[in-house]
Amino acid sequence: MSRRHCDDLVNQNLVLFGPGRPKYTPRDWDLNNRTKNVFSLNQQTLAERVICESERLIDETKFTTELNKNESDYRLKERIEDIRFRQDELKKQKKDAHIEEEALKVYKQRTLDAINTLQEIAVPICQKCVIMREMRQGVDLVLDDVDRELRKELDVINGAIELLHKLMEQGVEQLRRLRATIYLLDRDLSNKEKSVQIDEKNVELRHNQMGMKVYDGTVPLDPYNNTDPEWIEVTNTNIENTAKEINSAQTLRSYIDQVLKQAAEDIRHQVDRTNAAFCKRIAEVRYTKTKLENVHKETVHQVNELTRTVTKLEKEIAEKEGYVALAQVRMANRAHRPGIELCKDNVYNSLKKELAALRETVAKLDHMLVQSRATLRYLLNTQVMQEEEINLKTNSLKIDEVDCMTLRESLNFQNF
């Protein structure tokens, strides 16, 4: 159709129809309606089934979800109770460990006090006694039982000090091990407390609370590397190790107590032996000194008597010399008689006899005087010797009885 012809038709308000579309038959129309109706019914049936299934699934999942949540809540609470129970056991064990630690500290201090007492008191006293006894003089500087017991006492004390030092080292090591177990208990308790706080917070969480959303953090939701039996084993191991260390500490305390008592008893026994040796030696020296003093007293008496005897002899000799002079003068005077008067008469014989007797007497007196003077010198030397010995014994008594025994009064160890 030409363009012009079309324009004419438009101007004439005419409607043009295209080629006719194919039409359906009534049968097709009826079939189509029945098909659509069946399809609709099927869809409705399916929808009803889906709705029922959805309702059932909703009810079922709601029940299952609630059941699972309740199960999780129960397990959380059960876990919290289990952790609390474990915490109570750990706290009890920690308390026992602290009690044992304090008790062991007391025994450690007892051991340290015993060492200080022996080093600062016992050893210096024993050494001073040895040094002071070296100040004895002369024959009194003898290696006696006291010296031997003093040296044995020093050996016993030094042996006790060495043993107590070893006990100190064991005590320090046991304290370190106790503190290590307490540290592990504290760490376990801290971890369990954090776990309880986390689980208690989880128990309080609700699915419909504000801010609840699907987890989108970076920490994996399943980071677990240990099993529940391993978790139980760690706690049991900590408790068992702590109990083992507590038992070791109790055994060590018992041993320390036994050693302290035995050391005190050994030292006390040796101190008693040394004191007994001192007392015996003091008694011996005092007896010897008393005996010397008695002998010295008699010697002094004899010296005095002999001195008086020497004086008497000297006086007697002087008197006899007067008699000799008298006899000699008489004889000299009679030698001047004249003539026949100068004869050996009875007077001459008597004077001659008297002079001879006097000379013999003076000679005897001189001899006795010499002997008496010599004896006096010997007695004086003996007296000096006795006084020196008495001074030695006095010095020894002062060292043993006054200096040493007074000093040793501090060696009174009942128990450490």
Coordinates of C-alpha atoms in Angstrom, one line a residue:
M1 CA 0.0 0.0 0.0
S2 CA 1.4 3.4 -1.0
R3 CA 2.1 6.1 1.5
R4 CA -0.4 8.3 0.1
H5 CA -3.2 5.8 0.3
C6 CA -2.4 5.2 4.0
D7 CA -2.6 8.9 4.7
D8 CA -6.0 9.0 3.1
L9 CA -7.2 6.2 5.3
V10 CA -6.0 8.0 8.4
N11 CA -7.7 11.1 7.4
Q12 CA -10.9 9.1 7.0
N13 CA -10.6 7.7 10.7
L14 CA -10.7 4.1 9.5
V15 CA -9.2 1.3 11.7
L16 CA -7.2 -1.3 10.0
F17 CA -6.8 -4.9 11.3
G18 CA -3.9 -7.1 10.6
P19 CA -4.0 -10.6 9.4
G20 CA -6.3 -12.8 11.6
R21 CA -4.7 -14.9 14.4
P22 CA -5.5 -18.6 14.6
K23 CA -8.3 -19.4 17.1
Y24 CA -8.7 -22.3 19.5
T25 CA -11.5 -24.7 19.5
P26 CA -13.9 -25.0 22.4
R27 CA -12.4 -28.3 23.2
D28 CA -9.0 -26.7 23.5
W29 CA -10.5 -24.0 25.7
D30 CA -12.2 -26.6 27.9
L31 CA -9.0 -28.7 28.1
N32 CA -7.0 -25.7 29.0
N33 CA -9.3 -24.7 31.8
R34 CA -9.4 -28.2 33.2
T35 CA -5.6 -28.4 33.0
K36 CA -5.1 -25.0 34.7
N37 CA -7.7 -26.0 37.3
V38 CA -5.9 -29.3 38.0
F39 CA -2.6 -27.5 38.1
S40 CA -4.0 -25.0 40.6
L41 CA -5.4 -27.7 42.7
N42 CA -2.1 -29.6 42.7
Q43 CA -0.3 -26.4 43.7
Q44 CA -2.8 -25.8 46.5
T45 CA -2.4 -29.3 47.7
L46 CA 1.4 -29.0 47.5
A47 CA 1.2 -25.7 49.3
E48 CA -1.0 -27.2 52.0
R49 CA 1.4 -30.1 52.3
V50 CA 4.4 -27.7 52.5
I51 CA 2.5 -25.6 55.1
C52 CA 1.8 -28.7 57.2
E53 CA 5.3 -29.9 56.8
S54 CA 6.7 -26.5 57.6
E55 CA 4.5 -26.3 60.7
R56 CA 5.6 -29.8 61.7
L57 CA 9.2 -28.9 61.0
I58 CA 8.9 -25.6 62.9
D59 CA 7.4 -27.4 65.9
E60 CA 10.0 -30.2 65.6
T61 CA 13.0 -27.8 65.2
K62 CA 11.6 -25.6 67.9
F63 CA 11.4 -28.5 70.3
T64 CA 14.8 -29.9 69.2
T65 CA 16.4 -26.4 69.4
E66 CA 15.0 -25.9 72.8
L67 CA 16.0 -29.4 73.9
N68 CA 19.5 -28.9 72.6
K69 CA 19.7 -25.5 74.2
N70 CA 18.5 -26.9 77.5
E71 CA 21.0 -29.7 77.1
S72 CA 23.7 -27.2 76.5
D73 CA 22.5 -25.1 79.5
Y74 CA 22.5 -28.3 81.6
R75 CA 26.0 -29.3 80.4
L76 CA 27.3 -25.7 81.1
K77 CA 25.9 -25.8 84.6
E78 CA 27.2 -29.3 85.1
R79 CA 30.6 -28.2 83.8
I80 CA 30.5 -25.2 86.2
E81 CA 29.8 -27.5 89.1
D82 CA 32.5 -29.9 88.0
I83 CA 35.0 -27.0 87.8
R84 CA 33.8 -25.7 91.2
F85 CA 34.4 -29.1 92.6
R86 CA 37.8 -29.3 91.1
Q87 CA 38.5 -25.8 92.4
D88 CA 37.5 -26.8 95.9
E89 CA 39.9 -29.8 95.7
L90 CA 42.7 -27.6 94.4
K91 CA 42.0 -24.9 97.0
K92 CA 42.1 -27.6 99.8
Q93 CA 45.3 -29.0 98.4
K94 CA 46.7 -25.4 98.1
K95 CA 45.8 -24.7 101.7
D96 CA 47.5 -27.9 102.9
A97 CA 50.5 -27.0 100.8
H98 CA 50.7 -23.5 102.4
I99 CA 50.3 -24.9 105.9
E100 CA 53.1 -27.4 105.1
E101 CA 55.2 -24.6 103.6
E102 CA 54.9 -22.5 106.8
A103 CA 55.7 -25.5 109.0
L104 CA 58.7 -26.3 106.9
K105 CA 59.8 -22.6 107.2
V106 CA 59.7 -23.0 110.9
Y107 CA 61.8 -26.1 110.8
K108 CA 64.2 -24.4 108.4
Q109 CA 64.5 -21.5 110.9
R110 CA 65.1 -23.9 113.7
T111 CA 67.9 -25.5 111.8
L112 CA 69.4 -22.1 111.0
D113 CA 69.1 -21.0 114.6
A114 CA 70.8 -24.3 115.7
I115 CA 73.7 -23.7 113.2
N116 CA 74.1 -20.1 114.4
T117 CA 74.0 -21.1 118.0
L118 CA 76.7 -23.8 117.4
Q119 CA 78.9 -21.5 115.2
E120 CA 78.5 -18.4 117.4
I121 CA 78.5 -19.9 120.9
A122 CA 79.5 -23.6 121.1
V123 CA 82.5 -23.5 118.7
P124 CA 84.0 -20.3 120.1
I125 CA 83.6 -21.5 123.7
C126 CA 85.3 -24.8 122.9
Q127 CA 88.1 -23.1 121.0
K128 CA 88.6 -20.6 123.8
C129 CA 88.9 -23.4 126.3
V130 CA 91.5 -25.1 124.1
I131 CA 93.5 -21.9 123.8
M132 CA 93.3 -21.0 127.5
R133 CA 94.4 -24.5 128.5
E134 CA 97.5 -23.9 126.3
M135 CA 98.4 -21.1 128.8
R136 CA 99.1 -23.7 131.5
Q137 CA 102.7 -23.5 132.7
G138 CA 105.5 -26.1 133.2
V139 CA 104.6 -29.7 133.8
D140 CA 100.9 -28.8 134.1
L141 CA 100.8 -28.3 130.3
V142 CA 99.9 -32.0 129.9
L143 CA 97.9 -33.7 127.3
D144 CA 95.2 -35.0 129.7
D145 CA 91.7 -36.3 129.3
V146 CA 90.3 -32.8 129.3
D147 CA 92.3 -31.9 126.1
R148 CA 91.1 -35.1 124.4
E149 CA 87.5 -34.5 125.4
L150 CA 87.6 -30.9 124.3
R151 CA 88.9 -31.9 120.8
K152 CA 86.3 -34.6 120.6
E153 CA 83.7 -32.1 121.6
L154 CA 84.8 -29.7 118.8
D155 CA 84.6 -32.6 116.3
V156 CA 81.1 -33.5 117.5
I157 CA 80.0 -29.8 117.2
N158 CA 81.5 -29.4 113.7
G159 CA 80.0 -32.7 112.6
A160 CA 76.6 -31.5 113.7
I161 CA 77.0 -28.2 111.9
E162 CA 77.9 -30.0 108.7
L163 CA 74.9 -32.2 109.0
L164 CA 72.6 -29.3 109.7
H165 CA 73.9 -27.4 106.7
K166 CA 73.0 -30.4 104.5
L167 CA 69.5 -30.4 106.1
M168 CA 69.2 -26.6 105.3
E169 CA 70.0 -27.4 101.6
Q170 CA 67.3 -30.1 101.6
G171 CA 64.8 -27.8 103.3
V172 CA 65.5 -25.0 100.8
E173 CA 65.0 -27.5 97.9
Q174 CA 61.8 -28.9 99.4
L175 CA 60.4 -25.4 99.8
R176 CA 61.2 -24.6 96.2
R177 CA 59.4 -27.7 95.1
L178 CA 56.4 -26.9 97.3
R179 CA 56.3 -23.4 95.9
A180 CA 56.5 -24.8 92.3
T181 CA 53.5 -27.0 93.0
I182 CA 51.6 -24.1 94.6
Y183 CA 52.3 -22.1 91.5
L184 CA 50.9 -24.8 89.3
L185 CA 47.8 -25.0 91.5
D186 CA 47.4 -21.2 91.3
R187 CA 47.7 -21.3 87.5
D188 CA 45.2 -24.1 87.3
L189 CA 42.8 -22.3 89.7
S190 CA 43.1 -19.1 87.7
N191 CA 42.4 -20.9 84.4
K192 CA 39.4 -22.7 86.0
E193 CA 38.1 -19.4 87.4
K194 CA 38.3 -17.8 83.9
S195 CA 36.6 -20.9 82.5
V196 CA 33.8 -20.6 85.1
Q197 CA 33.3 -16.9 84.3
I198 CA 33.1 -17.7 80.6
D199 CA 30.6 -20.5 81.1
E200 CA 28.5 -18.5 83.6
K201 CA 28.3 -15.8 81.1
N202 CA 27.3 -18.3 78.5
V203 CA 24.5 -19.6 80.8
E204 CA 23.1 -16.1 81.1
L205 CA 23.1 -15.5 77.3
R206 CA 19.7 -15.6 75.5
H207 CA 19.0 -16.1 71.8
N208 CA 16.6 -13.1 71.7
Q209 CA 18.7 -10.6 73.6
M210 CA 19.8 -7.3 72.2
G211 CA 22.9 -7.5 70.1
M212 CA 22.8 -11.2 69.5
K213 CA 24.0 -12.1 66.0
V214 CA 25.7 -14.8 64.1
Y215 CA 29.4 -15.0 65.2
D216 CA 31.7 -13.4 62.7
G217 CA 34.9 -13.3 64.9
T218 CA 38.4 -14.4 63.9
V219 CA 38.9 -16.9 66.7
P220 CA 37.9 -20.4 65.4
L221 CA 34.8 -21.9 67.0
D222 CA 36.5 -25.3 67.5
P223 CA 40.1 -24.5 68.8
Y224 CA 40.2 -27.5 71.1
N225 CA 43.4 -29.6 71.3
N226 CA 42.7 -31.5 74.6
T227 CA 40.1 -34.0 75.6
D228 CA 38.0 -34.0 78.8
P229 CA 40.0 -36.9 80.2
E230 CA 43.2 -35.0 79.6
W231 CA 41.7 -32.0 81.4
I232 CA 40.9 -34.2 84.3
E233 CA 44.3 -35.8 84.2
V234 CA 46.0 -32.4 84.5
T235 CA 44.1 -31.4 87.6
N236 CA 44.6 -34.9 89.1
T237 CA 48.3 -34.7 88.3
N238 CA 48.6 -31.3 90.0
I239 CA 46.8 -32.6 93.1
E240 CA 48.8 -35.8 93.2
N241 CA 52.1 -33.9 92.8
T242 CA 51.2 -31.5 95.5
A243 CA 50.2 -34.3 97.8
K244 CA 53.5 -36.0 97.0
E245 CA 55.5 -32.9 97.8
I246 CA 53.5 -32.3 101.1
N247 CA 54.3 -35.9 102.1
S248 CA 57.9 -35.4 101.2
A249 CA 57.9 -32.1 103.3
Q250 CA 56.3 -33.9 106.2
T251 CA 58.9 -36.7 106.0
L252 CA 61.7 -34.1 105.8
R253 CA 60.3 -32.2 108.8
S254 CA 60.2 -35.4 110.8
Y255 CA 63.8 -36.1 109.8
I256 CA 64.9 -32.6 110.7
D257 CA 63.2 -32.9 114.1
Q258 CA 64.9 -36.2 114.7
V259 CA 68.4 -34.9 113.6
L260 CA 68.0 -31.7 115.8
K261 CA 67.1 -33.8 118.8
Q262 CA 69.9 -36.3 118.1
A263 CA 72.5 -33.5 117.5
A264 CA 71.4 -31.7 120.8
E265 CA 71.7 -35.0 122.6
D266 CA 75.1 -35.9 121.2
I267 CA 76.5 -32.5 121.9
R268 CA 74.9 -32.5 125.4
H269 CA 76.4 -35.9 126.1
Q270 CA 79.9 -34.9 124.9
V271 CA 79.6 -31.6 126.9
D272 CA 78.8 -33.7 130.0
R273 CA 81.8 -35.9 129.3
T274 CA 84.1 -32.9 128.9
N275 CA 82.7 -31.3 132.1
A276 CA 83.2 -34.5 134.0
A277 CA 86.8 -34.6 132.7
F278 CA 87.2 -31.0 133.8
C279 CA 85.8 -31.7 137.3
K280 CA 88.0 -34.8 137.7
R281 CA 91.1 -32.8 136.6
I282 CA 90.2 -29.9 138.9
A283 CA 89.8 -32.3 141.8
E284 CA 93.2 -33.9 141.0
V285 CA 94.9 -30.5 140.7
R286 CA 93.2 -29.2 143.9
Y287 CA 94.2 -32.3 145.8
T288 CA 97.8 -32.0 144.6
K289 CA 97.8 -28.3 145.4
T290 CA 96.5 -28.9 148.9
K291 CA 99.1 -31.6 149.4
L292 CA 101.8 -29.3 148.2
E293 CA 100.5 -26.5 150.5
N294 CA 100.6 -28.8 153.5
V295 CA 104.2 -29.9 152.6
H296 CA 105.1 -26.3 152.0
K297 CA 103.7 -25.4 155.4
E298 CA 105.9 -28.0 157.0
T299 CA 108.8 -26.9 154.9
V300 CA 108.4 -23.3 156.1
H301 CA 108.1 -24.5 159.7
Q302 CA 111.4 -26.5 159.2
V303 CA 113.1 -23.5 157.6
N304 CA 112.1 -21.4 160.6
E305 CA 113.3 -24.0 163.0
L306 CA 116.5 -24.5 161.1
T307 CA 117.1 -20.7 160.9
R308 CA 116.7 -20.6 164.7
T309 CA 119.1 -23.5 165.0
V310 CA 121.7 -21.8 162.9
T311 CA 121.3 -18.7 165.0
K312 CA 121.8 -20.8 168.2
L313 CA 124.8 -22.5 166.7
E314 CA 126.4 -19.2 165.8
K315 CA 125.6 -17.8 169.2
E316 CA 127.0 -21.0 170.9
I317 CA 130.2 -20.9 168.8
A318 CA 130.6 -17.2 169.7
E319 CA 130.2 -18.1 173.4
K320 CA 132.7 -21.0 173.0
E321 CA 135.2 -18.7 171.4
G322 CA 135.0 -16.6 174.6
Y323 CA 135.7 -19.7 176.7
V324 CA 138.7 -20.5 174.4
A325 CA 140.0 -17.0 174.7
L326 CA 139.6 -17.2 178.5
A327 CA 141.5 -20.5 178.7
Q328 CA 144.2 -19.2 176.4
V329 CA 144.6 -16.0 178.4
R330 CA 144.9 -17.9 181.6
M331 CA 147.5 -20.2 180.1
A332 CA 149.4 -17.2 178.7
N333 CA 149.2 -15.5 182.1
R334 CA 150.6 -18.5 183.9
A335 CA 153.4 -18.8 181.3
H336 CA 154.8 -15.7 183.0
R337 CA 155.3 -17.4 186.4
P338 CA 158.9 -17.1 187.6
G339 CA 161.5 -19.9 188.1
I340 CA 160.4 -23.1 189.5
E341 CA 156.8 -21.9 189.7
L342 CA 156.5 -22.4 185.9
C343 CA 155.6 -26.1 186.3
K344 CA 153.0 -28.4 184.7
D345 CA 150.7 -28.5 187.6
N346 CA 147.1 -29.6 187.9
V347 CA 145.9 -26.2 186.8
Y348 CA 148.0 -26.4 183.6
N349 CA 146.6 -29.9 182.9
S350 CA 143.1 -28.7 183.6
L351 CA 143.5 -25.6 181.4
K352 CA 145.1 -27.7 178.6
K353 CA 142.3 -30.2 178.8
E354 CA 139.7 -27.4 178.9
L355 CA 141.2 -25.8 175.8
A356 CA 141.3 -29.1 173.9
A357 CA 137.7 -29.8 174.8
L358 CA 136.7 -26.3 173.8
R359 CA 138.5 -26.6 170.4
E360 CA 136.8 -30.0 169.8
T361 CA 133.4 -28.5 170.8
V362 CA 133.9 -25.5 168.5
A363 CA 134.9 -27.8 165.7
K364 CA 131.8 -29.8 166.1
L365 CA 129.7 -26.7 166.4
D366 CA 131.3 -25.3 163.2
H367 CA 130.7 -28.6 161.4
M368 CA 127.0 -28.6 162.5
L369 CA 126.7 -25.0 161.5
V370 CA 128.0 -25.7 158.0
Q371 CA 125.6 -28.7 157.8
S372 CA 122.7 -26.6 159.1
R373 CA 123.4 -23.8 156.7
A374 CA 123.6 -26.3 153.8
T375 CA 120.4 -27.9 154.9
L376 CA 118.7 -24.5 155.2
R377 CA 119.8 -23.7 151.6
Y378 CA 118.3 -26.9 150.4
L379 CA 115.1 -26.3 152.3
L380 CA 114.9 -22.8 150.9
N381 CA 115.3 -24.1 147.4
T382 CA 112.7 -26.8 148.1
Q383 CA 110.4 -24.1 149.5
V384 CA 110.8 -22.0 146.3
M385 CA 110.2 -25.1 144.2
Q386 CA 107.1 -25.9 146.2
E387 CA 105.8 -22.3 145.8
E388 CA 106.4 -22.5 142.1
E389 CA 104.5 -25.8 141.9
I390 CA 101.7 -24.3 144.0
N391 CA 101.6 -21.3 141.6
L392 CA 101.4 -23.6 138.7
K393 CA 98.6 -25.5 140.2
T394 CA 96.8 -22.2 141.2
N395 CA 97.2 -21.0 137.6
S396 CA 95.9 -24.4 136.3
L397 CA 92.9 -24.2 138.7
K398 CA 92.1 -20.7 137.6
I399 CA 92.2 -21.7 133.9
D400 CA 90.1 -24.8 134.4
E401 CA 87.7 -24.0 137.2
V402 CA 87.3 -20.2 136.9
D403 CA 87.9 -19.4 133.2
C404 CA 86.8 -22.6 131.4
M405 CA 84.0 -23.8 133.6
T406 CA 82.5 -20.4 133.9
L407 CA 82.6 -20.0 130.2
R408 CA 81.2 -23.4 129.6
E409 CA 78.0 -22.7 131.7
S410 CA 76.6 -21.3 128.4
L411 CA 76.9 -24.8 126.8
N412 CA 73.5 -25.9 127.9
F413 CA 71.6 -27.3 124.9
Q414 CA 68.4 -29.0 125.8
N415 CA 66.8 -28.9 122.3
F416 CA 67.2 -26.8 119.2

